[in-house]
Coordinates of C-alpha atoms and ligand atoms in Angstrom, one line a residue:
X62 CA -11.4 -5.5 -34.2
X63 CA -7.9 -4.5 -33.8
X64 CA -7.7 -3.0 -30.1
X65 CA -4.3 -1.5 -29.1
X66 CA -4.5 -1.5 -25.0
X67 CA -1.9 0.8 -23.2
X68 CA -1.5 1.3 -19.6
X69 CA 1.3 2.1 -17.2
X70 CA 0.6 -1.1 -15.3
X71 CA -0.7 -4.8 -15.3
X72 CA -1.1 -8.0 -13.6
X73 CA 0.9 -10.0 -13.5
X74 CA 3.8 -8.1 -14.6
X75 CA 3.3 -4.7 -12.8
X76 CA 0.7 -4.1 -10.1
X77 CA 0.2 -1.2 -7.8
X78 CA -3.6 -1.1 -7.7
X79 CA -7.1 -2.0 -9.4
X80 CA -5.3 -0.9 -12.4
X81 CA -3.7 -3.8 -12.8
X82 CA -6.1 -6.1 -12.4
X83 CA -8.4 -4.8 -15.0
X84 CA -5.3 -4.4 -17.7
X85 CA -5.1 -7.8 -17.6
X86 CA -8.9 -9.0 -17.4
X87 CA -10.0 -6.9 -20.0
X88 CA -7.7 -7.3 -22.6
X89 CA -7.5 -10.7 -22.1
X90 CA -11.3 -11.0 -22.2
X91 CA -11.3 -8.8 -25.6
X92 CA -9.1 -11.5 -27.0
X93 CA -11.5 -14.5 -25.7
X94 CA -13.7 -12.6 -28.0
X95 CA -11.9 -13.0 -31.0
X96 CA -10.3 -9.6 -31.4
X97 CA -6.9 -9.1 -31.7
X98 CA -5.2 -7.3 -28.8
X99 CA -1.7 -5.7 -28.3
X100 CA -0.7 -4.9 -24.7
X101 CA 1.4 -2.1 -24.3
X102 CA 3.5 -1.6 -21.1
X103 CA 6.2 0.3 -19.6
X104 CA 9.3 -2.0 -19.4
X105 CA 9.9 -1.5 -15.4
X106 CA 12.8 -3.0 -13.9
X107 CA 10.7 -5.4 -11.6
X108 CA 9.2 -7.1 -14.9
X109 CA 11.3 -9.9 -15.3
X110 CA 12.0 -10.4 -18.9
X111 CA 13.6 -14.0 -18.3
X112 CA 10.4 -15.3 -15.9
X113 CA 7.9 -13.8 -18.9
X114 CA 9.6 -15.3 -21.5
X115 CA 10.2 -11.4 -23.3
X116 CA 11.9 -10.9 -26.6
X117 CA 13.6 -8.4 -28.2
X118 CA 12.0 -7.6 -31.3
X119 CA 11.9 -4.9 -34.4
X120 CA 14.7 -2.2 -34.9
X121 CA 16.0 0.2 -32.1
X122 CA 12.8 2.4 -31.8
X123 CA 13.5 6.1 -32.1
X124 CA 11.4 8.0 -30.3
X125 CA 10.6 12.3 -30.5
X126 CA 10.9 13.8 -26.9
X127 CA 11.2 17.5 -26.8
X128 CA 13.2 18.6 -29.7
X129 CA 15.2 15.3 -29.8
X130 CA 15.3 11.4 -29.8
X131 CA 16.1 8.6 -27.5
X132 CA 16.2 5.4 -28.6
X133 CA 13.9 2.8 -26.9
X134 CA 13.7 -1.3 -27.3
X135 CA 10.9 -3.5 -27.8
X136 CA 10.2 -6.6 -26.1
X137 CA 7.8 -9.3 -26.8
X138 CA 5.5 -12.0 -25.0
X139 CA 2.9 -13.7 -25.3
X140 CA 2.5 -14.7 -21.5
X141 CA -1.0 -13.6 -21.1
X142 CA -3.3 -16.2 -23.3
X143 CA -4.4 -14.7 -26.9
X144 CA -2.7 -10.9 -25.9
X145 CA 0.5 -9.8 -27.7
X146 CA 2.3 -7.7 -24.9
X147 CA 4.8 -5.0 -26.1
X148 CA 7.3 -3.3 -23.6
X149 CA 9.0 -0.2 -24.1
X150 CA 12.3 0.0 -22.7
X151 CA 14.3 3.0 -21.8
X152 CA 16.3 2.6 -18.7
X153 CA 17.1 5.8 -17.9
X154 CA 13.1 6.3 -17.0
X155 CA 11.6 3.1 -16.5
X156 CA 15.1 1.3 -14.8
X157 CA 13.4 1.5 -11.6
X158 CA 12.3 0.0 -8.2
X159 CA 9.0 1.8 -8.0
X160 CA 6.9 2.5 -10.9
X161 CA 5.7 6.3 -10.2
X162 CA 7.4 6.3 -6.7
X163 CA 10.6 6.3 -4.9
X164 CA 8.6 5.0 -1.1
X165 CA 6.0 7.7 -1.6
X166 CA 7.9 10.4 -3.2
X167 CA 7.0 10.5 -7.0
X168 CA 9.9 10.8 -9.3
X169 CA 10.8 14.2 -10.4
X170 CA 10.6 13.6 -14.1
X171 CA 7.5 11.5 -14.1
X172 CA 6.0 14.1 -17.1
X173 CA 8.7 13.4 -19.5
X174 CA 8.7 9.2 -18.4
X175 CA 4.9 9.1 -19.8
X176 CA 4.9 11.6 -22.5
X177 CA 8.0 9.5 -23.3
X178 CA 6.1 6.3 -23.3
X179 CA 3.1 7.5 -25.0
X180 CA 5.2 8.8 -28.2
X181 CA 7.2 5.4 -27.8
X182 CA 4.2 3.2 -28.3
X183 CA 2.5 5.4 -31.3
X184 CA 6.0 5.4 -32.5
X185 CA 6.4 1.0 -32.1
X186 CA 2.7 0.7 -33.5
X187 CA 4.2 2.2 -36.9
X188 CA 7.4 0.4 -37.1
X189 CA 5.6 -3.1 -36.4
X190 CA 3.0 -2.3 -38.7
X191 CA 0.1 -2.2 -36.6
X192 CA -3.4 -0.2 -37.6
X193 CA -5.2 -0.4 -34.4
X194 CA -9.3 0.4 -34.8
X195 CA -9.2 1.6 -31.4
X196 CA -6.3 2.7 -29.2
X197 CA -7.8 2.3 -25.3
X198 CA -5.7 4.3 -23.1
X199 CA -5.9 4.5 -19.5
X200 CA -5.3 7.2 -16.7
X201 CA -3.6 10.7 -17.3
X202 CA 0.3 8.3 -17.6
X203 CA -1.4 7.3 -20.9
X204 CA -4.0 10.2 -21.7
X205 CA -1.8 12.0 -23.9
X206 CA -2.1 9.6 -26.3
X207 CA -5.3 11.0 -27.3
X208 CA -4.1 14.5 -27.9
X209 CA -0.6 13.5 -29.8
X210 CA -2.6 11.2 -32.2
X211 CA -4.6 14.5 -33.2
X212 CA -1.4 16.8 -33.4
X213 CA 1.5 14.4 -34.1
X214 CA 0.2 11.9 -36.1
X215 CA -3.1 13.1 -38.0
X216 CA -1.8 12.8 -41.5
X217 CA -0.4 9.5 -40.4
X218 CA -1.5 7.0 -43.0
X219 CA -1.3 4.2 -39.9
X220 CA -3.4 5.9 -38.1
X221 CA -6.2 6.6 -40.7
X222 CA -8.8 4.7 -38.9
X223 CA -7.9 4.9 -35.5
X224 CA -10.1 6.1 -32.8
X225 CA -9.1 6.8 -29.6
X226 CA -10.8 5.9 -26.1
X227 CA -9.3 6.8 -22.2
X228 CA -10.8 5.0 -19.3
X229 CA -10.5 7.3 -15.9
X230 CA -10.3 5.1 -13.4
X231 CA -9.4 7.9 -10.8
X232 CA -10.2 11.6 -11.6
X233 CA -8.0 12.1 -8.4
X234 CA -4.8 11.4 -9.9
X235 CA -4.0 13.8 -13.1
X236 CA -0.7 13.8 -14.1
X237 CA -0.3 18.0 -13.6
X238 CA 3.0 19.6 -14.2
X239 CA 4.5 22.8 -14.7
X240 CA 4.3 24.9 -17.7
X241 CA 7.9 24.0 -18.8
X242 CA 6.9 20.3 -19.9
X243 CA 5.6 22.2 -22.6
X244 CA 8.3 21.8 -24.6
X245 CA 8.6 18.0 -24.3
X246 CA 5.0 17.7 -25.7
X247 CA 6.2 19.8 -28.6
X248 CA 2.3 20.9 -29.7
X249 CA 1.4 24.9 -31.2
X250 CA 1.4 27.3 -28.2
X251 CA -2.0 27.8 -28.8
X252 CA -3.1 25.1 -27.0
X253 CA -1.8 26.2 -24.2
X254 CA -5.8 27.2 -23.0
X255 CA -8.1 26.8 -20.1
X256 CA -10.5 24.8 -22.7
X257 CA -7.8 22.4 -23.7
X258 CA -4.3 21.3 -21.8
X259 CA -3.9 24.4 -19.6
X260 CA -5.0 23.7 -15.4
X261 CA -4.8 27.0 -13.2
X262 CA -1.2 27.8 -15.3
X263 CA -0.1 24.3 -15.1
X264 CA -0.4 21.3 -18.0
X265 CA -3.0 19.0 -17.0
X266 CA -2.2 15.6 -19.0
X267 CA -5.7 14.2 -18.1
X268 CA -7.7 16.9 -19.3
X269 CA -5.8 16.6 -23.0
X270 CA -7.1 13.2 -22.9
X271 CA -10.5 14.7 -21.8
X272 CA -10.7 16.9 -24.4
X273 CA -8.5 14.9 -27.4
X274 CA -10.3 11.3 -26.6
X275 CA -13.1 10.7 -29.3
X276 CA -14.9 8.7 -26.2
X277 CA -14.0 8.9 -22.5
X278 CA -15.2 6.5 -20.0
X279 CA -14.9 6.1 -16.7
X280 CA -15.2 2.6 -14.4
X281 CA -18.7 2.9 -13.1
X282 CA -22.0 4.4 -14.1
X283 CA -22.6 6.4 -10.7
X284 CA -18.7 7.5 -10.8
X285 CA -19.4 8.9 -14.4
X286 CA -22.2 11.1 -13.1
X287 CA -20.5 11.8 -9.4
X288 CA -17.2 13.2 -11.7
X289 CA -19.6 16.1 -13.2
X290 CA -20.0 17.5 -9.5
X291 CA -17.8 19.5 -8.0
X292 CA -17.2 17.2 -4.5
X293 CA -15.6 14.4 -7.2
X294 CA -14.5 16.0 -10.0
X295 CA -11.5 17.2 -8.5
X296 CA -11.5 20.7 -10.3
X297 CA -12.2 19.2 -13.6
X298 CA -16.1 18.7 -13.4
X299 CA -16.9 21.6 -16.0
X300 CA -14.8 19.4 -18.0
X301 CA -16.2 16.8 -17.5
X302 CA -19.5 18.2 -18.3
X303 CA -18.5 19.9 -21.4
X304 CA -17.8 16.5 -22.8
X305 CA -20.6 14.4 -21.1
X306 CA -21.9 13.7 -24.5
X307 CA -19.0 11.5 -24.9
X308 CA -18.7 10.1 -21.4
X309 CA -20.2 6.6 -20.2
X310 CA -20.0 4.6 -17.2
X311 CA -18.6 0.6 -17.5
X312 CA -18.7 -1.4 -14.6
X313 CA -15.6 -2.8 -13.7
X314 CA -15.4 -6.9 -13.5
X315 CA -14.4 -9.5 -11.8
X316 CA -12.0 -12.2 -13.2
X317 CA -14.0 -15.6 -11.7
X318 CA -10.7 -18.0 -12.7
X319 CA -8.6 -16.2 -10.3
X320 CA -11.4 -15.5 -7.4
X321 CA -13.8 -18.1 -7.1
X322 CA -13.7 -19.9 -3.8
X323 CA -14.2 -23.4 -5.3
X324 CA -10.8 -23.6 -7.1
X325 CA -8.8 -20.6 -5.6
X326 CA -5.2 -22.3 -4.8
X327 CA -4.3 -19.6 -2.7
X328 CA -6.7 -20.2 0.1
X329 CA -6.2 -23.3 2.7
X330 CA -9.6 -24.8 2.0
X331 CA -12.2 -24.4 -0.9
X332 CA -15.8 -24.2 -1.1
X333 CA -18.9 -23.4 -2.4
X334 CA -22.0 -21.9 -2.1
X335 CA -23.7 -25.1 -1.5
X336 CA -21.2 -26.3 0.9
X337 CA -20.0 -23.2 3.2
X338 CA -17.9 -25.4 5.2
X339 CA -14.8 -24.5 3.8
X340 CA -15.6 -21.0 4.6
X341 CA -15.6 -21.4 8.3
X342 CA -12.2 -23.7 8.3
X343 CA -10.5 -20.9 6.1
X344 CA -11.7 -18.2 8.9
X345 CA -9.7 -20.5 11.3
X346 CA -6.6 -20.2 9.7
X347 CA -7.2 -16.3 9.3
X348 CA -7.6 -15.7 13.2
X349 CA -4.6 -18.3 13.4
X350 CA -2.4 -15.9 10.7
X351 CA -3.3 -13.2 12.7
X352 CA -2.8 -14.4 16.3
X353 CA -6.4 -13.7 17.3
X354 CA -8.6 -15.7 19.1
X355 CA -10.2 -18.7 17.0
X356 CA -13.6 -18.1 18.3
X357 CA -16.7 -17.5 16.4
X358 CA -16.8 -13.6 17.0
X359 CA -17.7 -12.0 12.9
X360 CA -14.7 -11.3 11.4
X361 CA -14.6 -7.7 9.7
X362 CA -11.6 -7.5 6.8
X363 CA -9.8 -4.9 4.9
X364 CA -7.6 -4.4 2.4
X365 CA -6.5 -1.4 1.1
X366 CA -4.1 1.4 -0.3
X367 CA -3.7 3.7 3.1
X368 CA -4.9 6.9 1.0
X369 CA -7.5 9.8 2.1
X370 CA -9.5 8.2 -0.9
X371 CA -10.0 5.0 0.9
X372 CA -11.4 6.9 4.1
X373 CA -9.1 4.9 6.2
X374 CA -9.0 7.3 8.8
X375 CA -12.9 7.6 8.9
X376 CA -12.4 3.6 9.5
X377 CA -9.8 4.3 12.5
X378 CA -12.3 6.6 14.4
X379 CA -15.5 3.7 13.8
X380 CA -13.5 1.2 15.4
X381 CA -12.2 3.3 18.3
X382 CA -15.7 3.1 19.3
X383 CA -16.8 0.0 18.5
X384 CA -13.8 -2.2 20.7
X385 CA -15.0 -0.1 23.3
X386 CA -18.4 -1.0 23.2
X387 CA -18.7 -4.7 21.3
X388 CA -16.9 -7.1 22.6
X389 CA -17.5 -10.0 20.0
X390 CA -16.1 -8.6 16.6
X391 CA -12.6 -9.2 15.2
X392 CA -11.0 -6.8 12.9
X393 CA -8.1 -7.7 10.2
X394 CA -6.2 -5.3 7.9
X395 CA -3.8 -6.1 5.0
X396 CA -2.5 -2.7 3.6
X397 CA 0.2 -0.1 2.2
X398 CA 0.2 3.4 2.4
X399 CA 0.9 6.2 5.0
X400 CA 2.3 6.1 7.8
X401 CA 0.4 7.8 10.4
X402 CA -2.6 5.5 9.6
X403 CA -0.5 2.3 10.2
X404 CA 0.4 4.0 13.4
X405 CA -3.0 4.5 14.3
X406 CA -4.1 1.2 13.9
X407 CA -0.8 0.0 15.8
X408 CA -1.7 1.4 18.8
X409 CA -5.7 0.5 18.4
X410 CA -4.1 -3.4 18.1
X411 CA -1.8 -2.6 21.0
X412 CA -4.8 -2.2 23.2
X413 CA -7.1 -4.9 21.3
X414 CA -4.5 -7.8 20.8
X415 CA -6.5 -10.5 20.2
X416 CA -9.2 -8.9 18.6
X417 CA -7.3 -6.8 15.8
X418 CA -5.0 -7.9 13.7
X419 CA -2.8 -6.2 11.2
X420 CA 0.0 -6.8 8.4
X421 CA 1.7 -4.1 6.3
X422 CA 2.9 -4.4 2.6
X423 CA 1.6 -5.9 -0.5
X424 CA 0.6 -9.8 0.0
X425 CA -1.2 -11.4 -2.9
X426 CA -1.9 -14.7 -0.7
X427 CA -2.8 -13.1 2.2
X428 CA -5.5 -10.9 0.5
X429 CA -7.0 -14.1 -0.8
X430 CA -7.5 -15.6 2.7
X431 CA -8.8 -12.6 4.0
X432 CA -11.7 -12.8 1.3
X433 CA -12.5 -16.4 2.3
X434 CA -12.2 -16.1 6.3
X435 CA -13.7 -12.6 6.8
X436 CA -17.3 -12.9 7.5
X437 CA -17.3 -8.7 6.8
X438 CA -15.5 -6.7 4.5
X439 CA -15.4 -3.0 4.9
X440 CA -14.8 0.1 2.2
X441 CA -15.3 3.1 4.0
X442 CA -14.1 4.9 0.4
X443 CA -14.8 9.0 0.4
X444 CA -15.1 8.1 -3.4
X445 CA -14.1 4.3 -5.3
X446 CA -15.0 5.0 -9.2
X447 CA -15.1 1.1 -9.3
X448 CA -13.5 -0.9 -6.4
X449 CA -13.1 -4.4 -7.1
X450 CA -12.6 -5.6 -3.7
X451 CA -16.6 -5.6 -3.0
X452 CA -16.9 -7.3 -5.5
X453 CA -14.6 -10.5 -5.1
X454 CA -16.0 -10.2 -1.4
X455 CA -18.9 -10.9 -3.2
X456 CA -17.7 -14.1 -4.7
X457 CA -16.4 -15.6 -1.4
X458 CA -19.9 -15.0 0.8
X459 CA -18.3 -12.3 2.1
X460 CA -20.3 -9.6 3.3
X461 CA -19.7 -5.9 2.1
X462 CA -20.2 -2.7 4.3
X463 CA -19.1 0.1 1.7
X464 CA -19.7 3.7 1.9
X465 CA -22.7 4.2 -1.4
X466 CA -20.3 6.1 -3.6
X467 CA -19.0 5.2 -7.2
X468 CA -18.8 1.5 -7.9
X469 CA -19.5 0.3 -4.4
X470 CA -23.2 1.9 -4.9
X471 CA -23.5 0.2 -8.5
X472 CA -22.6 -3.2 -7.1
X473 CA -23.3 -3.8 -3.7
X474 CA -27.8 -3.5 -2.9
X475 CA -28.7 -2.8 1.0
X476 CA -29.8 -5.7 2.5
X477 CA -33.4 -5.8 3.0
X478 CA -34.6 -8.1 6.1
X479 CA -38.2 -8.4 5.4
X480 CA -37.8 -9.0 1.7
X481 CA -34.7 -10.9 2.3
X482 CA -33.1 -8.9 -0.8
X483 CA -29.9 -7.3 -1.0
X484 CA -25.9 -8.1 -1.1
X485 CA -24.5 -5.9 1.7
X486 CA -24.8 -3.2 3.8
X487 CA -24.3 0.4 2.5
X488 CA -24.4 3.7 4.5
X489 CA -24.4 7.5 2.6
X490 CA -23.0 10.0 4.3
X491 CA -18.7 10.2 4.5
X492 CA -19.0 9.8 8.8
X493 CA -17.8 7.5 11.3
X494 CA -20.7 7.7 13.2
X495 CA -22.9 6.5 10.3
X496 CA -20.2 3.6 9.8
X497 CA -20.6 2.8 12.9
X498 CA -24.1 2.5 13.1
X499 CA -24.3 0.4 10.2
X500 CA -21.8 -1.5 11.2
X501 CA -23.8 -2.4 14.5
X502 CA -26.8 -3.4 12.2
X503 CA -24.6 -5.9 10.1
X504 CA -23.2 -7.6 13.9
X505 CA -27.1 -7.8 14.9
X506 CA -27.8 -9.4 11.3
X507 CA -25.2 -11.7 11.8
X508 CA -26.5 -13.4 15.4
X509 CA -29.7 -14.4 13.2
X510 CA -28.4 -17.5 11.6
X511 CA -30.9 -18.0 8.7
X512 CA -30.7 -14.6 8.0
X513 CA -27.0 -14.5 7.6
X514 CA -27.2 -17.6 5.6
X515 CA -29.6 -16.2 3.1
X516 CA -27.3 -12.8 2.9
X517 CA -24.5 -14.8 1.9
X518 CA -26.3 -16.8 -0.4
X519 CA -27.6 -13.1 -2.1
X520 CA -24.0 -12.3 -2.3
X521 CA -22.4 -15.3 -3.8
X522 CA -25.1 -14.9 -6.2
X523 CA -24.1 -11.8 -7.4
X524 CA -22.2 -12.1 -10.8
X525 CA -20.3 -9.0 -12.8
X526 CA -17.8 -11.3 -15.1
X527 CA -15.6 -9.9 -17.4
X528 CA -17.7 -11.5 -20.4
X529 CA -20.8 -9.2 -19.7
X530 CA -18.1 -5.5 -19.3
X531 CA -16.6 -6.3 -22.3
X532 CA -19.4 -6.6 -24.1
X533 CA -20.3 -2.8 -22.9
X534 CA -17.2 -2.0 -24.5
X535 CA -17.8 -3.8 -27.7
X536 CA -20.8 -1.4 -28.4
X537 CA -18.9 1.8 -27.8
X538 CA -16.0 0.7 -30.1
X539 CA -18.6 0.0 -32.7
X540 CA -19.9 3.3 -32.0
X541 CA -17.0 5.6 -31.8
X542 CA -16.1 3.8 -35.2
X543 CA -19.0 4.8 -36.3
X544 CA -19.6 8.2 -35.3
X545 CA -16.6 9.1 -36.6
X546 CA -16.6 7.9 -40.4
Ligands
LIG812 P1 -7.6 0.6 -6.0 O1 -7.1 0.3 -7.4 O2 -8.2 2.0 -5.9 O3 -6.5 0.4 -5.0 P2 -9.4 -1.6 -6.3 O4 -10.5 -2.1 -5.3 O5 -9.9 -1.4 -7.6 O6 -8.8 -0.3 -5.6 O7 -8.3 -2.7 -6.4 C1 -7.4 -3.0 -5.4 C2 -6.6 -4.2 -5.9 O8 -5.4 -4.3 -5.2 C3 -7.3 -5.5 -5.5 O9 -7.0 -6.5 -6.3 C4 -6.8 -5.7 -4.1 O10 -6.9 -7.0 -3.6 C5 -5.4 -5.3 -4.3 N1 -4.6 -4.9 -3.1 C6 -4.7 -3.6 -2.5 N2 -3.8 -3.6 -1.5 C7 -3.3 -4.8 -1.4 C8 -2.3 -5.3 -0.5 N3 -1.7 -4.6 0.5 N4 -1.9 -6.6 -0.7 C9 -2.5 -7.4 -1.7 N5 -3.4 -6.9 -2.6 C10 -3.8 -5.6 -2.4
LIG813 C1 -8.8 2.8 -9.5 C2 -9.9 3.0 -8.6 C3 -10.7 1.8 -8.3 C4 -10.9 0.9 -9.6 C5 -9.6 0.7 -10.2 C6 -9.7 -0.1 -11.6 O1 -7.6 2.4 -8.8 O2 -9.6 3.6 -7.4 O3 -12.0 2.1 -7.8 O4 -11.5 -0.3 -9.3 O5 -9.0 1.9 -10.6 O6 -10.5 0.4 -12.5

């Protein structure tokens, strides 16, 4: 098949998230099965066009915004095996340190960057030629894609057989401005509607690619069905509901070249599920990274965006309580995001020095190790439609303690002493007490050797590759063609 991909971010050329991450698996796992693939990207100042090898190819692109043009360039690679990646550039929107962002303070004219983005890369599809069966488009920065090929380009003999498909991979994030983008979208007044793009008198650029999409999915099976309530649907589960017919849950999954325990260059020693010792060397280093004592104490990790989403603060109060009362755990953090979380955990450290350590910003390396030398790893997420973290926990006989919402409750089975079944340990309700508690059960499973060893040996077990999701979205390709010829 011939599967145009477009995103506003992915590894390893522009990362703030998950995103990332799955832009580049899943493509590049599409491709590994024979189809062919094209990439499209925002060309952000911090992709380096020398270190990824990018061309300039085609004519200067002109692209419609509002009642005018602007011209835009195209730049090639090849950098990611068997996927052709395509760049927009436009300075004046994309000519930037951050990608949505200026330290936390989205840019004012982030509507007309991605309306401007999703015209340019309908726009570069036509002038390189390129039918694409199915254009996947991700997240309300690319949503609109799904509307403007019904308006803009329906008697567009390029697009004849295209069919359109937008993976939500956060329903909390959805792109809603004011009503005087309108005229940037250039679109008939009329659908300007509480059924189509109109959100409580504001343009909702997620819901057009609710409604526009011909098949929406979003990146688990539990988030899918969460999304139709009102506690996760963020305003938009009516929506959502309306057009359940055409909503399915995929799994995200988890790229094994880059985290697998046994080759991973990033981590001091490697090992395997057979031979753990590795494991317990690469926990030294950790406590040594983070100044704590190198003891045998289970280590608890995190790594995380600093959001309300990822129940950070629900985290803060658990561990407020448990230093006070346990004295052998360690906690480690790796994360980015608000401030008045990092200072909470500053002064929790302050009091706890050798205990808890923490380190702020984006570290790629870092996050590795803290996979391989945490015996724990905690997602205390009010709502994770996938998460991927659990998941390469997984991978590294790392065990995970998420909240059952979304993704973590697809992936991660409660552990089960008597039947020596399950991955990790899971709790329900969205409360540090109930953390804690289950926190306290995981320290008490982790004093029972044999038991410990057979958890981890569940969890290593555990497999969600890329090969078996993209086979999920084989079929709905297939069917979306279908249905709609
Ligand atoms: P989300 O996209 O909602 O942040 P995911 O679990 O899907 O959550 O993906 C998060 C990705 O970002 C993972 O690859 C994770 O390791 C990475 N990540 C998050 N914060 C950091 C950080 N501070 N440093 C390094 N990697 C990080
Ligand atoms: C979003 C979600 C996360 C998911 C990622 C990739 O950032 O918050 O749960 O794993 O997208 O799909």
């Amino acid at each position: 098949m011939n599967i145009a991909f477009i995103t506003s971010e992915a590894y390893p050329f522009a990362k703030t998230g998950g995103l990332a991450d799955y832009s580049y698996s899943l493509p590049k796992a599409l491709a590994k099965r024979g189809h062919t693939v094209h990439l499209f990207l925002p060309r952000y100042y911090c992709i380096d066009k020398y270190r990824f090898q990018c061309t300039l190819i085609g004519k200067p692109l002109a692209v419609p915004i509002g009642s005018g043009i602007r011209w835009a360039g195209i730049y090639y690679t090849d950098y990611i095996e068997g996927v052709h990646t395509y760049f927009i550039e436009h300075d004046d929107y994309y000519g930037r340190d951050g990608l949505y962002d200026n330290n936390g303070i989205s840019y004012h004219d982030n509507a007309e960057r991605f309306i401007y983005f999703c015209r340019g890369c309908l726009e570069a599809l036509i002038q390189l030629e390129i039918a694409p069966e199915i254009i996947h488009c991700n997240d309300w920065q690319t949503a609109l894609i799904a509307l403007f090929l019904k308006i803009h380009y329906k008697d567009n003999a390029n697009f004849n057989n295209t069919r359109s498909l937008l993976t939500i991979h956060n329903v909390g994030y959805q792109g809603v401005f004011g009503k005087e983008v309108l005229h940037l979208l250039q679109i008939p007044d009329t659908l300007y509607n509480p059924s189509n793009i109109e959100f409580y008198n504001n343009v909702n650029f997620l819901k057009a690619g609710i409604v526009y999409a011909d098949c929406i999915t979003t990146v688990s099976k539990k988030y899918a069905r969460e999304i139709q309530e009102n506690e996760y649907g963020y305003d938009l589960s009516e929506i959502f509901k309306a057009h359940s017919n055409k909503l399915f849950g995929i799994l995200n999954g988890v790229d094994y070249e880059h985290w697998n325990p046994e080759k991973d260059e990033l981590i001091p020693y490697n090992y395997s599920i057979n031979k753990l010792s590795g494991k317990s060397k690469c926990k030294k280093a950790l406590q040594e990274f983070y100044a704590l004592k190198k003891n045998n104490f289970p280590v608890i990790g995190c790594i995380s965006r600093l959001t309300y989403q990822k129940g950070i603060d629900i985290l803060i109060n658990t561990l407020d309580w448990l230093f006070f009362d346990e004295q052998e755990v360690q906690f480690v953090i790796l994360g980015s995001g608000e401030q008045w979380l990092i200072d909470r955990f500053e002064s929790l450290r302050a009091m706890f020095p050798d205990r808890i350590g923490v380190w702020w910003g984006y570290n790629e390396k870092l996050a590795h190790l803290i996979e391989a030398g945490s015996d724990f790893f905690v997602m205390p997420s009010r709502y994770e439609p996938s998460g991927l973290n659990q998941m390469y926990s997984l991978a590294y006989g790392t065990i995970p303690i998420v909240r059952a919402t979304g993704g973590l409750d697809d992936s991660i089975e409660q552990f089960d002493e008597k039947l020596k079944t399950g991955n990790g340990f899971k709790y329900i309700n969205n409360d540090s007490a109930e953390l804690y508690t289950i926190i306290r059960y995981a320290l008490r499973v982790y004093k029972n050797k044999l038991m410990m060893k057979k958890l981890i040996e569940n969890a290593m077990f555990f497999r969600r590759s890329w090969d078996d999701a993209v086979k999920e979205y084989e079929e709905l390709y297939t069917n979306i063609k279908k249905s709609n010829e």
